Amino acid sequence: MMKVELNVNGKPVTADVPENTLLVHLLREHLRLTGTHVGCDTAQCGACTVIANGRSIKSCNVLAAQMQGAQITTIEGVAAADGTPHPLQAAFNDCHGLQCGYCTPGMVMSAIDLLAHNKNASQAEIREQLEGNFCRCTGYQNIVKAVQQAQKTMTA
Amino acid sequence: MGVNDFAKLPHIGESLKRKEDGRFLTGAGQYTDDIRQADQKYAAFVRSPHAHAVIKHVDTSQAAAMPGVMRVFTGADMQGKMGGLPCGWLISNPDGSPMKEPPHPILAHTKVRHVGDQVALVVADTPEQAKNAAEAVQVDYDVLAPVIDMRRASQGPALHEEAPDNHCYTWTLGDKAAVDAAFATAAHVTQLDITNNRLIPNAIEPRAVNAAYHRASDEYVIHVANQNPHVERLLMTAFVLQLPEHKVRVIAPDVGGGFGSKIFLYAEDVALTWAARQLGCAIKWTAERSESFVSDAHGRDHITHAEMAMDKDGKFLAMRVHTHANMGAYLSTFSTCVPTILYGTLLAGQYATPQIYVEVDAWFTSTAPVDAYRGAGRPEATYVVERLVTRAAWEMGLAQDEIRKRNFVTQFPYQTPVALQYDTGDYHACMNQAQQLADVAGYQARKQTSQAKGLKRGIGYSSYIEACGLAPSNIAGALGARAGLFECGEVRVHPTGSVTVFTGSHSHGQGHETTFAQVVAARLGIDPSQVDVVHGDTGRVPFGMGTYGSRSLAVGGAAIMKALDKIEAKAKKIAAHLMEASDADIEFSGGQFKVKGTDKTIPFAQVALTAYVPHNYPLDTLEPGLNETAFYDPTNFTYPAGTYICEVEIDPATGVVRVDRFTAVDDFGVIINPMIVEGQVHGGVAQGMGQALMEHGVYDVESGQLLTGSYMDYAMPRAADFPEFTLGHVCTPCTHNPIGSKGCGEAGAIGSPPAVINAVLDALKELGVKDLDMPATPARVWHTIQTAKV
């Protein structure tokens, strides 16, 4: 067992976990933040995407131990403190950018990173930069539309 | 209320934002793996590494002694204590004899029959302990040769004693003599050999089960990622575990996509339920993606020879089809009806072909079971018909649209030669709108632009039809179904006038919580925010057949409409009493009850309150309360149809196919929420394009190993693989259900594959390419071009 200290959604967290615990399992099983999902075992589907120290990562692909001292944001932590949805959350709802909802948290986290680093991304760039996230329901069309809408509201 | 009046109500046709999004966008969704029970234990399965082998011995001693392990169960532990997994549809051979129906054991006992077949179950305190112990289970196998290629299955070793030649059934439909006679007089016959590639469904949420046994009440509570919890319960209790149905509650909570793969009763669900009783605890299993690949039911996998006989003008005279269908190692729940009832009956397509004959041979192979996957039989039929029609056009020197227009059915109702009766449609309207939206007029100019860049551009058509809303129970029963196919809905009006709807349909992405709320709000004249929809729980919903076959609105919605009729009828009596009028004089619209010809009105909420506070109430003739349940059994299938046009640009140097334009015009009848319907089409088209261009489940013929067993080997479509789709709608309301809707969930996956492949073939025609099987990967396209050159 080892002690991991990190910050999750703005709150300091200390957890005693086995050394081989993945970040996603720390989030889901120890902190019960079950909005971060697991959809594969080869770090391809992106359902487990979270923001770590300002960049999106696949939380199934890092050990909790590697995140010592990190600032982690999960889907549970992206809305404003008063509950106002993040512009991407609002846009996904407005544009019907989700159906079953399973890939959605990872997709939103990837899109947050995308717009943070390329706020004027073209449609082609949005499509390319979401390549790490699978969605089986939407055909991606309304996800792209949602990112474009959030792009407008976030730069307005 | 007639369909036309219903379609004009407020909220019908409104793109209301989805009620369910809030929880999904904030991480508050509750999928099966998110649920943790008190005293939660975890399961792992030992799976066969071999495609076909005799189990000589299973040694669990080392695994059982490992830390945290509660028990290790093998097939021997279950022998004689339960039945096998049942098949829900009996198909008969032409001589009337039944299909071969070998046992499908919960844990393999004497033999394994595909890679991933489950051999043992480990239950432990943590998932990791369970997985470690599963690796320590020693299984001694005697490896046998696998049976992979179904065309040679009859020469392979028998997978089941009951089917010595690995043949499951032969099924035929149509008048063979009349078809043969028509072929004899034909001016031209077009022939085609095609493969419909095996697909692996890949809902992003892997299958999961959490089964608990509660000693105090002798009850089971099973959370499971499933599309039809009542069917799961019925099959599990009545056919496998012989448990009292009322002691088992099945909850399908938030479910992360299904696409058919979560319809079926799986062995893992049964094994955990049984083990939970043996150990007196709750046991959870969540598939790893690698397990999903080898143990979820796969889709498609047909090999077909098809022929079309025509007169000199390209009018279809008759069609003749033979199909080999892969069942996999065992018969999954609805596997047998997919390449028969849901396939052969659709071979008329949108065309007035007078005679059709189809023959299907179904085979056992040492591969994962094959069952319904988005479209289920109808994509396979559409692929046959639409590839054949386009090839026929080219052989006859006609344009792709022209041959279709010459043969479209135009008079409704239309009785096909393959059992179905289309109620309504307007195929020319779909074609015309699709051609406009696709800017077919500008195609030649775009082709020249591509040509100038050294690229080959092609255009492909597909005019699909499907049969949805499965189905009239009596007809399904006559065709071999072992279940009814109605739906149930309950409308519970609360004293303050808000409403809870309980539906037997299940939403795993389709947005029923919004669409069904719109239907109820429209009928009762209240705001959709006042209507909540409950689904997916046998403990709360009276009964249900679940969601598959694009049936939720056409059948489940119709059941809710019937319940609303009852609500309205009773509420009118209450209103009549309150306004001292006769029942017959009460009109209801916009949420107000009115005495005809007067200005006397009372609102719906007042009637609701009166029903529960019946002080001034006709208690001698009317029960208090406002809560009605209805069952709706459809009288016919519904027939969504449309035309899809695809334009591709191919780099002949690399074989890369880029879909430049994709236009889909569909006739779904009355649409409640256009935003949701368009989302369904986007997703369906994406899955169909995935099949056409990328996806392929491949087993090694020698070893029987699944070569495409992870996302590194099985090509899943990503955002950059698609263009922006252009959609259009035509509306001919369904004539036999009260909503007028036809179903939209599968259309995209049904209509798109032949449109894409026809476009690819059109582009490559000038290079001498005549044929190409899906998926049109760069390697395959490049190779096809090189071969054609020779």
Tab-separated table of C-alpha atoms in Angstrom, chain A residues 136, chain B residues 87-89 169 196-203 207 227-228 257-266 295-302 325-328 330-343 368-380 467 470 485 508 547-551 687 691 746 749-750:
chain	number	residue	atom	x	y	z
A	136	ARG	CA	-20.477	4.488	-31.058
B	87	CYS	CA	-32.921	-19.873	-28.268
B	88	GLY	CA	-35.989	-17.664	-28.678
B	89	TRP	CA	-36.929	-18.504	-32.231
B	169	TYR	CA	-31.121	-25.489	-40.640
B	196	ASN	CA	-21.503	-9.464	-45.543
B	197	ASN	CA	-18.579	-9.020	-43.163
B	198	ARG	CA	-18.704	-10.098	-39.535
B	199	LEU	CA	-18.989	-7.150	-37.186
B	200	ILE	CA	-18.303	-6.824	-33.484
B	201	PRO	CA	-20.862	-4.504	-31.892
B	202	ASN	CA	-18.635	-2.580	-29.465
B	203	ALA	CA	-21.053	-0.581	-27.380
B	207	ARG	CA	-21.330	-5.822	-20.675
B	227	GLN	CA	-31.908	-3.816	-23.502
B	228	ASN	CA	-34.911	-5.802	-22.269
B	257	GLY	CA	-25.217	1.602	-25.864
B	258	GLY	CA	-26.551	-1.741	-27.012
B	259	PHE	CA	-26.966	-1.943	-30.789
B	260	GLY	CA	-28.510	-5.378	-30.296
B	261	SER	CA	-25.620	-6.911	-28.390
B	262	LYS	CA	-27.362	-6.383	-25.038
B	263	ILE	CA	-30.695	-7.959	-26.030
B	264	PHE	CA	-29.546	-11.450	-25.284
B	265	LEU	CA	-29.443	-13.585	-22.179
B	266	TYR	CA	-25.759	-14.290	-21.666
B	295	SER	CA	-17.828	-13.196	-25.826
B	296	ASP	CA	-20.370	-10.592	-27.022
B	297	ALA	CA	-22.621	-11.837	-29.799
B	298	HIS	CA	-21.223	-10.697	-33.146
B	299	GLY	CA	-23.234	-9.486	-36.139
B	300	ARG	CA	-23.812	-10.195	-39.866
B	301	ASP	CA	-21.422	-12.802	-41.411
B	302	HIS	CA	-23.287	-13.952	-44.517
B	325	ALA	CA	-25.362	-17.682	-42.489
B	326	ASN	CA	-22.904	-18.133	-39.637
B	327	MET	CA	-24.530	-18.934	-36.286
B	328	GLY	CA	-21.229	-19.203	-34.425
B	330	TYR	CA	-24.068	-21.753	-30.111
B	331	LEU	CA	-27.518	-20.379	-30.846
B	332	SER	CA	-27.757	-16.993	-29.153
B	333	THR	CA	-31.205	-15.711	-28.105
B	334	PHE	CA	-32.502	-14.417	-31.448
B	335	SER	CA	-29.739	-15.705	-33.729
B	336	THR	CA	-31.952	-17.972	-35.795
B	337	CYS	CA	-34.546	-15.392	-36.849
B	338	VAL	CA	-31.950	-12.876	-38.076
B	339	PRO	CA	-30.914	-14.542	-41.370
B	340	THR	CA	-34.474	-15.789	-42.003
B	341	ILE	CA	-37.515	-13.853	-40.760
B	342	LEU	CA	-35.629	-10.541	-40.604
B	343	TYR	CA	-33.719	-11.129	-43.838
B	368	ALA	CA	-18.480	-16.386	-31.016
B	369	PRO	CA	-22.267	-16.660	-31.442
B	370	VAL	CA	-23.732	-14.374	-34.109
B	371	ASP	CA	-26.988	-12.571	-33.381
B	372	ALA	CA	-28.820	-9.313	-33.972
B	373	TYR	CA	-26.662	-6.236	-34.476
B	374	ARG	CA	-28.181	-2.865	-35.426
B	375	GLY	CA	-30.491	-3.714	-38.320
B	376	ALA	CA	-30.293	-7.488	-37.821
B	377	GLY	CA	-31.016	-9.209	-41.137
B	378	ARG	CA	-32.279	-6.069	-42.823
B	379	PRO	CA	-28.793	-4.641	-43.525
B	380	GLU	CA	-27.845	-7.986	-45.017
B	467	ALA	CA	-39.494	-3.867	-41.300
B	470	LEU	CA	-41.343	-6.302	-34.222
B	485	LEU	CA	-43.843	-9.108	-29.175
B	508	HIS	CA	-29.733	2.948	-23.873
B	547	THR	CA	-35.975	-2.212	-27.170
B	548	TYR	CA	-34.716	-3.688	-30.424
B	549	GLY	CA	-35.878	-3.610	-34.030
B	550	SER	CA	-36.546	0.160	-33.863
B	551	ARG	CA	-39.724	-0.640	-31.953
B	687	GLN	CA	-21.975	2.230	-38.096
B	691	GLN	CA	-18.941	-1.764	-41.877
B	746	GLU	CA	-31.548	1.145	-37.462
B	749	ALA	CA	-26.917	1.103	-40.519
B	750	ILE	CA	-29.227	-0.620	-43.010
